[in-house]
Each structure stands twice: as C-alpha cells, then as structure tokens.
Coordinates of C-alpha atoms and ligand atoms in Angstrom, one line a residue:
M1 CA -35.0 51.9 54.2
I2 CA -32.1 49.4 53.8
K3 CA -32.1 46.6 56.4
A4 CA -28.5 45.9 57.3
K5 CA -27.3 42.3 56.9
K6 CA -25.2 41.0 59.8
S7 CA -23.8 38.1 57.7
L8 CA -22.2 40.6 55.4
G9 CA -20.8 42.8 58.2
Q10 CA -23.0 45.7 57.2
N11 CA -22.3 48.7 59.5
F12 CA -22.7 51.9 57.4
L13 CA -20.6 54.9 58.1
I14 CA -22.7 57.9 58.8
D15 CA -20.3 60.3 60.5
K16 CA -19.5 63.2 58.0
N17 CA -16.4 64.2 60.0
I18 CA -14.9 60.7 59.7
I19 CA -15.8 60.5 56.0
D20 CA -14.1 63.8 55.5
K21 CA -11.0 62.7 57.3
I22 CA -10.8 59.5 55.3
V23 CA -11.1 61.2 51.9
N24 CA -8.6 63.8 52.8
I25 CA -5.7 61.5 53.7
L26 CA -4.5 61.7 50.1
E27 CA -5.0 63.9 47.0
L28 CA -7.7 62.0 45.0
K29 CA -7.9 64.2 42.0
N30 CA -7.5 62.2 38.8
K31 CA -6.9 59.0 40.8
N32 CA -8.2 55.6 39.9
I33 CA -10.3 54.5 42.9
L34 CA -11.4 51.0 44.0
E35 CA -13.8 50.8 46.8
I36 CA -14.5 47.5 48.5
G37 CA -17.9 47.0 50.1
P38 CA -19.4 50.5 49.5
G39 CA -22.7 49.6 51.1
T40 CA -25.1 52.5 50.7
G41 CA -22.4 54.7 49.2
N42 CA -21.7 57.2 52.0
L43 CA -17.9 57.0 51.6
T44 CA -18.3 56.7 47.8
E45 CA -20.1 60.1 47.9
G46 CA -17.2 61.6 49.8
I47 CA -14.7 60.2 47.3
L48 CA -16.7 61.5 44.3
K49 CA -16.5 65.0 45.6
K50 CA -12.7 64.8 45.4
N51 CA -12.9 64.5 41.6
P52 CA -11.1 61.2 41.0
K53 CA -10.7 60.0 37.4
K54 CA -12.7 56.8 38.0
I55 CA -14.4 54.9 40.8
L56 CA -14.9 51.2 40.6
V57 CA -16.8 49.6 43.5
I58 CA -17.1 45.9 44.4
E59 CA -20.2 45.0 46.4
K60 CA -21.4 41.5 47.1
D61 CA -24.9 42.4 48.2
N62 CA -27.2 42.3 45.2
N63 CA -29.7 44.8 46.6
L64 CA -27.0 47.3 47.5
A65 CA -25.3 46.8 44.2
S66 CA -28.6 47.8 42.3
L67 CA -29.2 50.7 44.7
L68 CA -25.7 52.0 44.0
K69 CA -26.2 51.8 40.3
E70 CA -29.4 53.7 40.6
K71 CA -28.0 56.3 43.0
F72 CA -24.7 57.1 41.1
K73 CA -25.7 56.2 37.6
D74 CA -22.6 56.4 35.3
K75 CA -20.5 58.2 37.9
I76 CA -19.2 55.0 39.2
E77 CA -18.8 51.4 37.9
V78 CA -20.4 48.7 40.1
I79 CA -19.2 45.1 40.2
N80 CA -21.7 42.9 42.0
K81 CA -19.2 40.3 43.2
D82 CA -17.4 38.8 46.2
I83 CA -14.1 40.5 46.7
L84 CA -12.5 37.2 47.7
K85 CA -13.3 35.7 44.3
I86 CA -11.7 38.5 42.3
N87 CA -8.1 38.7 41.0
E88 CA -7.2 42.3 41.6
N89 CA -4.3 42.1 39.1
T90 CA -6.8 41.9 36.3
L91 CA -9.1 44.8 37.2
S92 CA -7.2 47.5 35.4
N93 CA -3.8 48.3 34.0
Q94 CA -3.5 51.4 36.1
T95 CA -2.9 51.3 39.8
F96 CA -5.7 51.9 42.3
T97 CA -6.1 53.9 45.4
V98 CA -8.1 51.5 47.5
F99 CA -10.8 52.3 50.1
G100 CA -12.7 49.9 52.2
N101 CA -14.7 49.7 55.3
L102 CA -14.1 46.0 55.3
P103 CA -16.6 43.5 56.6
Y104 CA -15.0 42.5 59.9
N105 CA -15.3 38.7 59.4
I106 CA -13.2 38.7 56.2
S107 CA -10.9 41.7 56.7
T108 CA -7.8 39.7 57.7
E109 CA -8.4 37.2 54.9
I110 CA -8.6 40.0 52.4
L111 CA -5.4 41.7 53.6
S112 CA -3.4 38.5 53.7
K113 CA -4.6 37.6 50.3
W114 CA -3.6 41.0 48.9
V115 CA -0.1 40.8 50.5
L116 CA 0.6 37.2 49.5
N117 CA -0.6 37.7 45.9
L118 CA 1.2 40.9 45.2
E119 CA 3.1 40.4 42.0
D120 CA 6.0 42.5 40.6
K121 CA 3.5 44.8 39.0
I122 CA 1.7 46.3 42.0
W123 CA -2.0 46.9 41.5
F124 CA -2.4 49.6 44.2
D125 CA -0.5 52.7 45.2
S126 CA -2.3 53.0 48.6
L127 CA -4.8 51.2 50.7
I128 CA -7.0 53.0 53.1
L129 CA -8.8 50.4 55.1
M130 CA -11.0 50.2 58.1
F131 CA -10.7 47.3 60.5
Q132 CA -12.1 46.4 63.9
K133 CA -9.6 48.0 66.3
E134 CA -8.4 44.7 67.7
V135 CA -7.3 43.6 64.2
A136 CA -5.7 46.9 63.4
D137 CA -3.8 46.7 66.7
R138 CA -2.5 43.3 65.5
I139 CA -1.4 44.7 62.2
I140 CA 0.6 47.6 63.6
S141 CA 2.0 45.8 66.6
N142 CA 5.6 44.9 67.1
F143 CA 7.5 41.9 68.4
N144 CA 7.5 41.1 72.1
T145 CA 3.9 42.1 72.4
K146 CA 0.7 40.1 72.7
S147 CA -0.9 41.2 69.5
Y148 CA 2.2 40.4 67.4
G149 CA 1.5 37.5 65.1
R150 CA 1.2 36.2 61.5
L151 CA -0.9 39.1 60.3
T152 CA 1.7 41.6 61.6
I153 CA 4.5 39.8 59.9
L154 CA 2.7 39.3 56.5
A155 CA 1.4 42.9 56.4
N156 CA 4.8 44.4 57.3
W157 CA 6.6 42.3 54.8
R158 CA 5.3 44.3 51.8
L159 CA 3.6 47.3 53.3
D160 CA 4.5 50.5 55.2
I161 CA 1.6 51.1 57.6
K162 CA 0.3 54.1 59.4
K163 CA -2.6 54.5 61.8
I164 CA -5.0 57.3 60.9
C165 CA -7.6 57.2 63.7
D166 CA -9.9 55.2 65.8
I167 CA -13.6 55.3 65.1
N168 CA -16.3 55.0 67.8
P169 CA -19.4 52.8 67.2
M170 CA -21.6 55.9 67.2
S171 CA -20.2 56.8 63.8
F172 CA -22.0 53.8 62.2
Q173 CA -25.6 52.7 61.5
P174 CA -26.3 50.1 62.9
K175 CA -23.7 50.5 65.6
P176 CA -21.1 47.8 65.8
K177 CA -20.2 46.4 69.3
I178 CA -16.6 47.3 68.8
D179 CA -14.3 50.2 68.0
S180 CA -12.8 50.5 64.5
T181 CA -9.5 51.9 63.2
V182 CA -8.5 53.3 59.9
L183 CA -5.1 52.3 58.6
F184 CA -3.1 53.6 55.7
F185 CA -0.8 51.3 53.7
R186 CA 1.7 51.9 51.0
P187 CA 3.8 49.2 49.2
K188 CA 7.3 49.0 50.4
K189 CA 10.1 49.7 47.9
N190 CA 12.5 47.3 49.5
F191 CA 11.5 44.0 50.9
Y192 CA 12.8 40.4 51.1
S193 CA 12.0 38.6 47.9
F194 CA 11.0 34.9 48.3
K195 CA 10.7 32.2 45.7
N196 CA 7.1 31.9 46.8
S197 CA 5.3 34.1 49.3
K198 CA 3.5 30.9 50.4
N199 CA 6.7 30.0 52.2
L200 CA 6.4 33.0 54.5
E201 CA 2.8 32.1 55.1
K202 CA 3.9 28.5 56.0
V203 CA 6.8 29.5 58.2
T204 CA 4.7 31.9 60.2
R205 CA 1.8 29.5 60.4
I206 CA 3.9 26.8 61.8
F207 CA 5.7 29.0 64.3
F208 CA 2.5 30.6 65.6
M209 CA 0.6 27.4 65.8
H210 CA 1.1 27.5 69.6
R211 CA 1.8 31.0 70.7
R212 CA 2.6 30.2 74.3
K213 CA 5.0 27.4 73.6
M214 CA 8.7 27.5 72.9
I215 CA 9.7 27.6 69.2
K216 CA 11.8 24.5 69.4
K217 CA 9.2 22.2 68.1
P218 CA 8.0 24.3 65.1
Y219 CA 11.7 25.1 64.3
Y220 CA 12.6 21.4 64.3
Q221 CA 9.6 20.6 62.1
L222 CA 10.6 23.1 59.5
F223 CA 14.3 22.5 59.5
N224 CA 14.3 18.7 60.1
G225 CA 16.0 19.1 63.5
D226 CA 19.0 20.9 62.0
I227 CA 20.0 23.5 64.6
S228 CA 22.8 25.0 62.6
I229 CA 20.6 27.7 61.1
S230 CA 19.3 28.9 64.5
A231 CA 22.8 28.9 65.8
K232 CA 24.0 30.9 62.8
M233 CA 21.2 33.4 63.3
G234 CA 21.5 33.6 67.0
I235 CA 18.0 32.4 67.6
D236 CA 17.2 31.1 71.1
L237 CA 15.0 28.0 70.6
N238 CA 13.5 28.5 74.1
S239 CA 11.9 31.8 73.1
R240 CA 8.2 32.1 72.1
P241 CA 7.0 33.0 68.6
Q242 CA 6.3 36.6 69.5
N243 CA 9.9 37.2 70.6
L244 CA 11.3 37.0 67.0
D245 CA 11.2 40.2 65.0
F246 CA 10.1 40.6 61.4
E247 CA 13.6 40.4 60.0
T248 CA 14.1 37.0 61.7
Y249 CA 11.0 35.6 60.2
F250 CA 12.0 36.9 56.7
K251 CA 15.5 35.4 57.1
L252 CA 14.1 32.1 58.4
T253 CA 11.8 31.9 55.3
K254 CA 14.9 32.5 53.1
E255 CA 16.7 29.6 54.9
Y256 CA 13.7 27.4 54.6
E257 CA 13.6 28.1 50.8
N258 CA 17.3 27.4 50.4
L259 CA 16.9 24.1 52.2
R260 CA 14.2 23.0 49.7
S261 CA 15.9 24.0 46.5
Ligands
SAH1 N1 -18.3 51.2 53.1 C1 -19.7 51.3 53.6 C2 -20.2 50.0 54.1 C3 -19.5 49.2 55.0 S1 -20.3 47.7 55.6 C4 -19.7 52.4 54.6 O1 -18.7 52.7 55.2 O2 -20.8 52.9 54.9 C5 -19.4 46.5 54.7 C6 -19.8 46.3 53.2 O3 -19.1 45.3 52.6 C7 -21.3 46.0 53.1 O4 -21.9 46.8 52.1 C8 -21.3 44.5 52.6 O5 -22.4 44.1 51.9 C9 -20.0 44.5 51.8 N2 -19.4 43.1 51.7 C10 -19.4 42.1 52.7 N3 -18.7 41.1 52.2 C11 -18.3 41.4 51.0 C12 -17.5 40.7 50.0 N4 -17.0 39.4 50.3 N5 -17.2 41.3 48.9 C13 -17.6 42.5 48.6 N6 -18.4 43.2 49.5 C14 -18.7 42.7 50.7

C-alpha cells in the first residue's frame, strides 16, 4: 500500500469514468505522450490502452518512480525528476500530447513556466491538465471579473483554452478538500510576439501588485509618468487592473518594450 505524501500533492485519481473521459478528449493512437506526476499510474494505464507511440512520464517521488518502472516495465519511460527542473524543449524532437494531474501547490508555476518559455518550436500540441477548480476558474476567466489576473493573461497569450469538466473529491484517493477541473489547451497560431516574454510577466506583475487599487501608480512606474501611451490607447488610469482586457495588456507590453529599445 502506497502512503500518499501531502508535500507532493499526492491525490490519486481512482474514478474510471473520469479517467475514460480524460483519455478520450483526443485521439492518442501513435501520439507521443508526456505525463507529469503519474503517481501510481492510474491515468497512465488509461493512456496506454489508447495505443500511443510512446509514453514518457516525469515523477519526482523516488518510490513511485520505481513502482512505475516495475509495473509498466518497458511500456513507458520513467524520468525520476522534478518537472520544475526540466527543460521541456530538450525532451524530444517530436511534439508531445501532455497529461498531468498536477500537484496543486506548483500547478500555476508550471503553467506560467511553460507559457513563458515557449520557443518558436513548440514542444506540445495539446495540454490536458487538472487543476484545483479555483485555479482553473482563474485561467478561464475574463476581464472585469474577480478571478481575472496574471495567470489568465499569461495563459491566454499563447493558448486556446477549453474547460472539459469538474471533478469531485470522491474521485481521488486520498480525497482532496477541494474540487478539481480538467482543462484542455492548444497553442495559438496567432499571438502578440514580444522581444522577451519576461516583459509580459513584468507588466502584469506590476499592474496586479495591488488588485484593488487604481492602475495609475503601476502605470506611472512602468512608463515613467508618461501618460501619452494611456491617452493613445484610451486607458482610464482610474480603472483597476481587472478592468483591462487581454489585448490591452499585450499592447501595453509592446509599448513598454518600445520604450526600452
Ligand atoms: N496523476 C496521478 C497522480 C496525481 S498526484 C493520478 O491522477 O492518479 C500528483 C503527482 O505529482 C504525484 O505522483 C506526485 O508525486 C507528483 N509530483 C509532485 N511534485 C512533482 C514535481 N515537482 N515533479 C514531478 N512530479 C511531481
């Protein structure tokens, strides 16, 4: 019997219907699969049945990594490492279909890292990821809502996002205290290109530093008090960070980059 480690966010998916639903979102035959945090391999097993070309899994927990090697033998390749320390661009020269019931404490960090580090050559064709519901709600929210924020903007910059379903705590062992949600992402064909994605990260970080305050201060900080850009873009500096839509943040980042070049 495996004892679940809380520190690694271990809640194993045991609901066959949900596993079925997740592996049937896409045709997996002959696909190159990457699974993050496979745990005891319940989802992995569902994926295997769909006859993918290859399954690579990344699991940080040493015990689980050996258990997976024993259980699946040469049917999968196990990398016993921390996903945050891996450069996904170097894993394969083919694109991956990525699955992950991500540990809740690092899920936003992983998604931000993937979006910000996306190069011209994209290493995945789809991401099927499970988040705690509250985080998924942030990712799919829109401007003028409470859950709209940096994560929403970063994710929507490079990805088309679709909600698949919510999952009840009963579907896991041990049961988490919260609901979960499965989201499906695909890389966007058209998106704003920046000199450096870190500038989008910076602009949104500074704007959202104080969610409830007017954007005057962060705007001044970024643009050295020059109001001509906000005037040109029709931005009301008395609005709050959640009142600006995606497009406005992308354009502001462009302006910020122009200013520095
Ligand atoms: N996908 C499995 C397990 C989900 S629990 C299922 O649905 O049943 C989350 C899994 O992620 C655990 O196996 C945990 O050990 C692993 N994990 C946690 N942090 C990780 C990290 N930084 N890198 C890789 N795996 C990690």
